[in-house]
Short mmCIF file of C-alpha atoms in Angstrom, two decimals:
data_model
loop_
_atom_site.label_atom_id
_atom_site.label_comp_id
_atom_site.label_asym_id
_atom_site.label_seq_id
_atom_site.Cartn_x
_atom_site.Cartn_y
_atom_site.Cartn_z
CA MET A 1 19.70 112.53 -127.63
CA SER A 2 23.19 113.58 -129.60
CA ASP A 3 23.32 117.53 -130.99
CA LEU A 4 19.60 118.05 -129.80
CA SER A 5 19.13 120.23 -125.68
CA ALA A 6 16.86 120.23 -123.23
CA THR A 7 16.70 123.59 -123.94
CA ALA A 8 15.58 124.16 -127.44
CA VAL A 9 12.83 121.64 -127.04
CA ALA A 10 11.30 123.46 -124.17
CA THR A 11 11.50 127.00 -126.21
CA ARG A 12 10.89 125.93 -129.88
CA GLY A 13 6.97 127.02 -129.48
CA ALA A 14 8.52 130.58 -127.63
CA ALA A 15 11.45 130.84 -130.59
CA VAL A 16 9.41 131.99 -133.52
CA SER A 17 12.13 133.69 -135.00
CA ALA A 18 15.47 132.49 -133.49
CA ARG A 19 17.59 129.73 -135.78
CA PRO A 20 16.22 126.00 -136.92
CA VAL A 21 18.09 124.00 -133.68
CA LEU A 22 21.15 121.90 -136.00
CA PHE A 23 21.76 118.76 -136.65
CA THR A 24 24.80 116.92 -137.54
CA ASP A 25 24.70 113.09 -136.62
CA PRO A 26 22.73 110.75 -138.80
CA GLU A 27 22.45 108.16 -136.46
CA THR A 28 20.63 110.25 -134.02
CA VAL A 29 19.19 112.75 -136.81
CA GLY A 30 15.25 110.89 -137.04
CA ALA A 31 14.93 110.33 -133.02
CA ASP A 32 16.05 113.59 -132.28
CA ILE A 33 13.83 115.43 -135.18
CA ARG A 34 10.79 113.89 -133.80
CA ALA A 35 12.20 113.92 -130.48
CA LEU A 36 11.51 117.60 -131.07
CA ALA A 37 8.70 118.29 -133.18
CA GLY A 38 6.51 116.17 -131.78
CA PRO A 39 5.08 111.91 -131.04
CA GLN A 40 2.00 113.60 -133.78
CA ALA A 41 3.58 115.82 -135.44
CA SER A 42 3.95 115.75 -139.88
CA ILE A 43 7.26 116.61 -140.45
CA ALA A 44 8.26 117.65 -143.89
CA LEU A 45 11.67 117.88 -145.56
CA VAL A 46 12.97 120.14 -147.84
CA PRO A 47 16.73 118.69 -149.55
CA THR A 48 19.50 121.82 -150.54
CA MET A 49 23.18 121.58 -151.09
CA GLY A 50 23.09 125.24 -148.74
CA ALA A 51 23.85 128.45 -150.11
CA LEU A 52 20.56 129.29 -149.67
CA HIS A 53 18.89 131.24 -152.47
CA ALA A 54 15.03 133.18 -152.21
CA GLY A 55 13.98 130.20 -154.39
CA HIS A 56 15.46 127.71 -151.40
CA LEU A 57 12.95 129.56 -148.79
CA SER A 58 10.64 129.86 -151.16
CA LEU A 59 10.76 125.35 -150.81
CA VAL A 60 10.12 125.77 -146.78
CA LYS A 61 7.72 128.58 -147.13
CA LYS A 62 5.36 125.43 -149.31
CA ALA A 63 6.84 122.67 -146.54
CA ARG A 64 5.64 124.99 -144.20
CA LYS A 65 2.77 124.54 -145.81
CA LYS A 66 2.17 121.13 -146.33
CA ALA A 67 3.17 119.93 -142.39
CA ASP A 68 3.57 120.94 -138.82
CA PHE A 69 7.35 120.35 -138.20
CA VAL A 70 10.45 121.65 -141.07
CA VAL A 71 13.33 120.66 -141.43
CA VAL A 72 15.88 121.57 -144.26
CA SER A 73 19.05 119.38 -145.00
CA ILE A 74 22.01 121.60 -146.29
CA PHE A 75 24.75 118.92 -147.68
CA VAL A 76 26.89 118.82 -151.59
CA ASN A 77 26.79 115.46 -151.52
CA PRO A 78 30.21 115.15 -152.82
CA LEU A 79 28.15 111.35 -155.13
CA GLN A 80 26.53 113.55 -157.52
CA PHE A 81 29.65 115.98 -158.80
CA GLY A 82 32.08 114.37 -161.70
CA ALA A 83 36.20 114.00 -162.14
CA ASN A 84 36.51 117.45 -163.21
CA GLU A 85 32.76 120.01 -162.13
CA ASP A 86 32.58 122.32 -159.09
CA LEU A 87 32.35 120.07 -155.66
CA ASP A 88 35.29 122.23 -154.13
CA GLU A 89 34.73 125.46 -155.16
CA TYR A 90 30.73 124.60 -154.56
CA PRO A 91 30.20 127.63 -152.16
CA ARG A 92 29.62 126.18 -148.39
CA THR A 93 27.60 129.19 -146.24
CA LEU A 94 26.37 127.21 -143.36
CA GLU A 95 25.58 131.03 -140.58
CA ALA A 96 24.11 131.83 -142.90
CA ASP A 97 21.67 129.62 -143.61
CA LEU A 98 20.54 129.28 -139.89
CA ASP A 99 20.83 133.15 -140.36
CA ALA A 100 18.16 132.55 -143.13
CA LEU A 101 16.32 129.66 -142.24
CA ALA A 102 16.22 131.81 -138.59
CA GLY A 103 11.53 131.23 -138.10
CA LYS A 104 11.10 129.24 -141.20
CA ALA A 105 12.32 126.34 -140.62
CA ASP A 106 12.68 124.01 -137.23
CA ALA A 107 15.64 122.40 -137.62
CA VAL A 108 18.74 121.93 -140.09
CA PHE A 109 20.87 118.68 -140.72
CA ALA A 110 24.24 119.59 -141.50
CA PRO A 111 26.11 116.41 -141.49
CA ALA A 112 29.69 116.03 -142.96
CA PRO A 113 30.62 113.84 -145.57
CA GLY A 114 32.56 111.78 -144.35
CA GLN A 115 29.37 110.44 -141.23
CA MET A 116 27.28 109.98 -143.86
CA TYR A 117 30.01 108.05 -146.49
CA PRO A 118 31.63 106.80 -143.52
CA GLY A 119 34.07 104.32 -145.69
CA GLY A 120 33.48 106.79 -149.30
CA SER A 121 30.69 106.73 -151.30
CA PRO A 122 28.81 103.86 -150.76
CA SER A 123 28.70 99.99 -151.77
CA THR A 124 24.96 100.74 -153.46
CA HIS A 125 23.75 103.32 -155.09
CA ILE A 126 20.44 103.96 -156.23
CA GLU A 127 19.89 103.45 -160.49
CA PRO A 128 17.24 105.53 -161.72
CA GLY A 129 16.69 103.77 -165.46
CA PRO A 130 17.51 105.30 -168.76
CA VAL A 131 15.55 109.00 -167.96
CA ALA A 132 18.46 109.31 -165.66
CA ARG A 133 20.98 109.66 -169.12
CA MET A 134 19.42 111.56 -171.10
CA PHE A 135 19.98 115.22 -170.87
CA GLU A 136 21.51 116.16 -167.36
CA GLY A 137 22.08 113.54 -166.85
CA GLN A 138 24.74 112.91 -170.16
CA ALA A 139 25.97 115.74 -169.97
CA ARG A 140 27.18 115.04 -165.28
CA PRO A 141 26.47 111.37 -164.87
CA ARG A 142 27.34 111.28 -161.82
CA LEU A 143 24.51 113.24 -161.46
CA PHE A 144 21.05 112.14 -160.76
CA PRO A 145 22.70 108.12 -159.57
CA GLY A 146 24.24 110.38 -156.43
CA ALA A 147 21.36 112.30 -156.49
CA LEU A 148 19.60 110.27 -155.94
CA THR A 149 20.56 107.84 -153.47
CA VAL A 150 21.60 111.44 -150.86
CA VAL A 151 17.93 111.61 -151.01
CA ALA A 152 17.02 107.53 -150.47
CA LYS A 153 19.43 108.24 -147.95
CA LEU A 154 17.92 111.68 -146.03
CA PHE A 155 14.56 110.13 -146.04
CA ALA A 156 15.44 106.90 -143.99
CA LEU A 157 17.29 109.44 -141.77
CA VAL A 158 15.07 112.27 -141.41
CA ARG A 159 11.79 110.16 -141.93
CA PRO A 160 9.24 113.26 -143.04
CA ASP A 161 5.89 112.86 -144.60
CA CYS A 162 6.07 115.26 -146.73
CA ALA A 163 9.29 116.34 -149.24
CA VAL A 164 9.31 119.71 -151.57
CA PHE A 165 11.74 120.06 -154.37
CA GLY A 166 11.60 122.27 -157.25
CA GLU A 167 11.41 122.55 -160.59
CA LYS A 168 13.95 124.68 -161.71
CA ASP A 169 15.52 120.68 -161.62
CA ALA A 170 12.51 119.66 -163.58
CA GLN A 171 13.98 116.42 -164.89
CA GLN A 172 15.41 115.18 -160.90
CA LEU A 173 12.34 116.14 -159.69
CA PHE A 174 10.94 114.07 -161.38
CA LEU A 175 13.00 111.46 -160.87
CA VAL A 176 12.57 111.92 -157.35
CA ARG A 177 8.56 110.82 -157.94
CA GLN A 178 10.40 107.93 -160.15
CA MET A 179 12.07 106.54 -157.43
CA VAL A 180 9.20 107.18 -154.65
CA ARG A 181 6.83 104.99 -157.09
CA ASP A 182 8.87 102.57 -157.82
CA LEU A 183 10.40 101.46 -154.17
CA SER A 184 6.91 102.74 -152.41
CA ILE A 185 9.06 105.43 -150.33
CA PRO A 186 6.24 106.59 -147.51
CA VAL A 187 7.27 110.25 -148.77
CA LYS A 188 4.46 112.69 -150.27
CA ILE A 189 7.03 114.65 -152.94
CA VAL A 190 5.53 118.07 -153.27
CA SER A 191 6.56 120.45 -155.89
CA ALA A 192 7.24 124.07 -156.26
CA LYS A 193 7.19 126.90 -159.08
CA ILE A 194 10.57 128.31 -160.52
CA VAL A 195 11.58 131.85 -158.10
CA ARG A 196 12.95 134.34 -160.42
CA ASP A 197 15.07 137.59 -160.00
CA SER A 198 13.14 140.75 -161.11
CA ASP A 199 14.80 140.10 -164.33
CA GLY A 200 13.88 137.06 -164.73
CA LEU A 201 16.93 134.35 -164.39
CA ALA A 202 15.64 131.57 -162.66
CA LEU A 203 17.34 131.50 -158.95
CA SER A 204 20.30 129.09 -158.46
CA SER A 205 23.05 129.09 -155.90
CA ARG A 206 25.25 128.69 -159.15
CA ASN A 207 24.33 131.59 -160.67
CA ALA A 208 26.99 133.85 -158.14
CA TYR A 209 30.21 132.04 -159.98
CA LEU A 210 28.22 134.39 -163.06
CA ASN A 211 30.46 137.89 -163.49
CA ALA A 212 28.71 140.91 -164.66
CA GLU A 213 29.22 139.91 -167.93
CA GLU A 214 28.17 136.25 -168.13
CA ARG A 215 25.11 137.54 -165.61
CA ARG A 216 23.71 139.25 -168.77
CA ALA A 217 24.41 136.73 -170.92
CA ALA A 218 22.25 134.13 -168.61
CA LEU A 219 19.41 136.06 -169.54
CA ALA A 220 18.89 135.19 -172.96
CA LEU A 221 17.41 131.70 -171.01
CA HIS A 222 14.35 132.74 -170.28
CA ARG A 223 14.37 134.69 -173.04
CA ALA A 224 14.41 132.14 -175.63
CA LEU A 225 11.96 130.64 -173.17
CA SER A 226 9.66 133.05 -173.02
CA ALA A 227 9.60 132.93 -177.13
CA ALA A 228 9.22 129.80 -177.09
CA GLU A 229 6.00 130.27 -175.03
CA ASP A 230 4.35 133.82 -177.57
CA ASN A 231 4.94 131.18 -179.88
CA GLU A 232 3.48 128.60 -179.28
CA HIS A 233 -0.30 129.23 -180.76
CA LEU A 234 1.43 128.05 -184.19
CA GLY A 235 3.02 124.78 -182.61
CA LEU A 236 5.76 122.94 -181.34
CA SER A 237 8.30 124.47 -184.35
CA ALA A 238 7.40 127.59 -184.29
CA ALA A 239 7.85 127.96 -180.81
CA LEU A 240 11.84 125.72 -181.01
CA SER A 241 12.74 128.33 -184.00
CA ALA A 242 11.63 130.84 -181.75
CA ALA A 243 13.16 130.35 -178.75
CA GLN A 244 16.57 129.24 -181.38
CA SER A 245 16.87 132.20 -181.95
CA VAL A 246 17.18 134.49 -179.38
CA LEU A 247 19.86 131.35 -177.25
CA MET A 248 21.88 132.08 -180.87
CA GLY A 249 21.65 135.47 -180.62
CA GLU A 250 23.40 135.68 -177.30
CA PRO A 251 27.07 134.44 -178.57
CA ALA A 252 28.62 134.31 -175.27
CA VAL A 253 25.93 131.91 -174.36
CA THR A 254 26.76 127.84 -175.54
CA LEU A 255 24.17 126.35 -176.34
CA ASP A 256 23.76 122.70 -175.14
CA TYR A 257 20.79 120.99 -175.43
CA LEU A 258 16.59 122.77 -176.49
CA VAL A 259 14.33 119.54 -175.94
CA ALA A 260 10.87 119.60 -175.60
CA VAL A 261 9.41 116.63 -173.37
CA ASP A 262 6.08 115.10 -172.13
CA PRO A 263 5.80 115.86 -168.14
CA LYS A 264 4.61 112.71 -167.87
CA THR A 265 7.63 110.47 -169.09
CA PHE A 266 10.76 112.75 -169.44
CA LEU A 267 10.59 111.97 -173.12
CA PRO A 268 11.50 113.85 -175.96
CA VAL A 269 7.91 115.18 -178.18
CA ASP A 270 6.90 114.56 -181.66
CA ASP A 271 6.32 117.45 -183.58
CA ARG A 272 2.66 118.07 -183.39
CA PRO A 273 2.10 116.79 -179.35
CA SER A 274 -1.37 117.73 -177.46
CA GLY A 275 -1.73 119.06 -174.29
CA LYS A 276 1.43 119.66 -171.61
CA VAL A 277 4.62 120.00 -172.68
CA LEU A 278 7.67 121.22 -170.19
CA LEU A 279 10.72 122.71 -172.50
CA LEU A 280 14.08 122.37 -171.62
CA VAL A 281 16.69 125.01 -171.90
CA ALA A 282 20.17 123.86 -170.13
CA ALA A 283 23.34 125.72 -171.75
CA GLN A 284 27.11 126.99 -170.90
CA VAL A 285 27.49 130.74 -169.62
CA GLY A 286 31.34 131.44 -169.25
CA SER A 287 31.92 128.32 -166.85
CA THR A 288 28.97 128.10 -165.44
CA ARG A 289 26.39 125.65 -166.44
CA LEU A 290 22.35 126.83 -165.91
CA ILE A 291 19.42 125.28 -166.72
CA ASP A 292 16.08 126.03 -167.37
CA ASN A 293 13.21 125.40 -168.84
CA GLN A 294 8.95 127.01 -169.45
CA LYS A 295 5.56 124.95 -169.19
CA LEU A 296 4.07 124.97 -172.98
CA TYR A 297 0.41 123.96 -173.87
CA PHE A 298 -0.90 122.71 -177.68
CA ALA A 299 -4.21 122.30 -177.81
#
């Protein structure tokens, strides 16, 4: 076992509040995790790009309820970043992340890009289909092919029984479920609710880019979704209008899209939907792109 010590194996049960065991080698991580977890243990994976916050930790908590052994992957995936996006600026805080996961996760898999993609960009990619070219995929064309490719690779390397994804990244969650279903990947996908700060802002690693004034302006996204929810009894048009009014009233917010989709298909709904609808919003606040969503119900 390449980076698993005998001491770590022997003390796993006793070191309840110790940092998780760190693995970095893709070639051996599956066998190393199985050796540490034990032959019969169920394994949950929480894929992240690091810079962990309370939202990520809620995913880890959910994973703990679903499996005997929890693995968190930390990998800033270059495949999902476009040429003018924030790959170089994205926060990398491995030591702080390991501290945050102490007593919460059993193992962390944090490979370097050169270990995950030894020849540079891989020749084989996941093509996630038409939904991946809408909304976030239209704004960031490399996002979902890159994200799903690395998720598929993480599943192959770690071999989890289940994986936990946050509902804030609703389109990604939909596409991961679609990939698992289409390719018969034997991993159960578990979702976890959006975690918000006390003022309603959805937690995101990119919130760290916001200055004080931008953060204040960013609250308009949650206020807009709340306004839509308050008006859902009047119908979708009224709900959308209420949300748009909030967003248009905040000059520091540049709206990209505000759209209601069917959560079963992720396609836009008509003007008179029935049942559950997911309202998506994306906007630019300063140099930072933020997304959020809200479930609505129409009788």
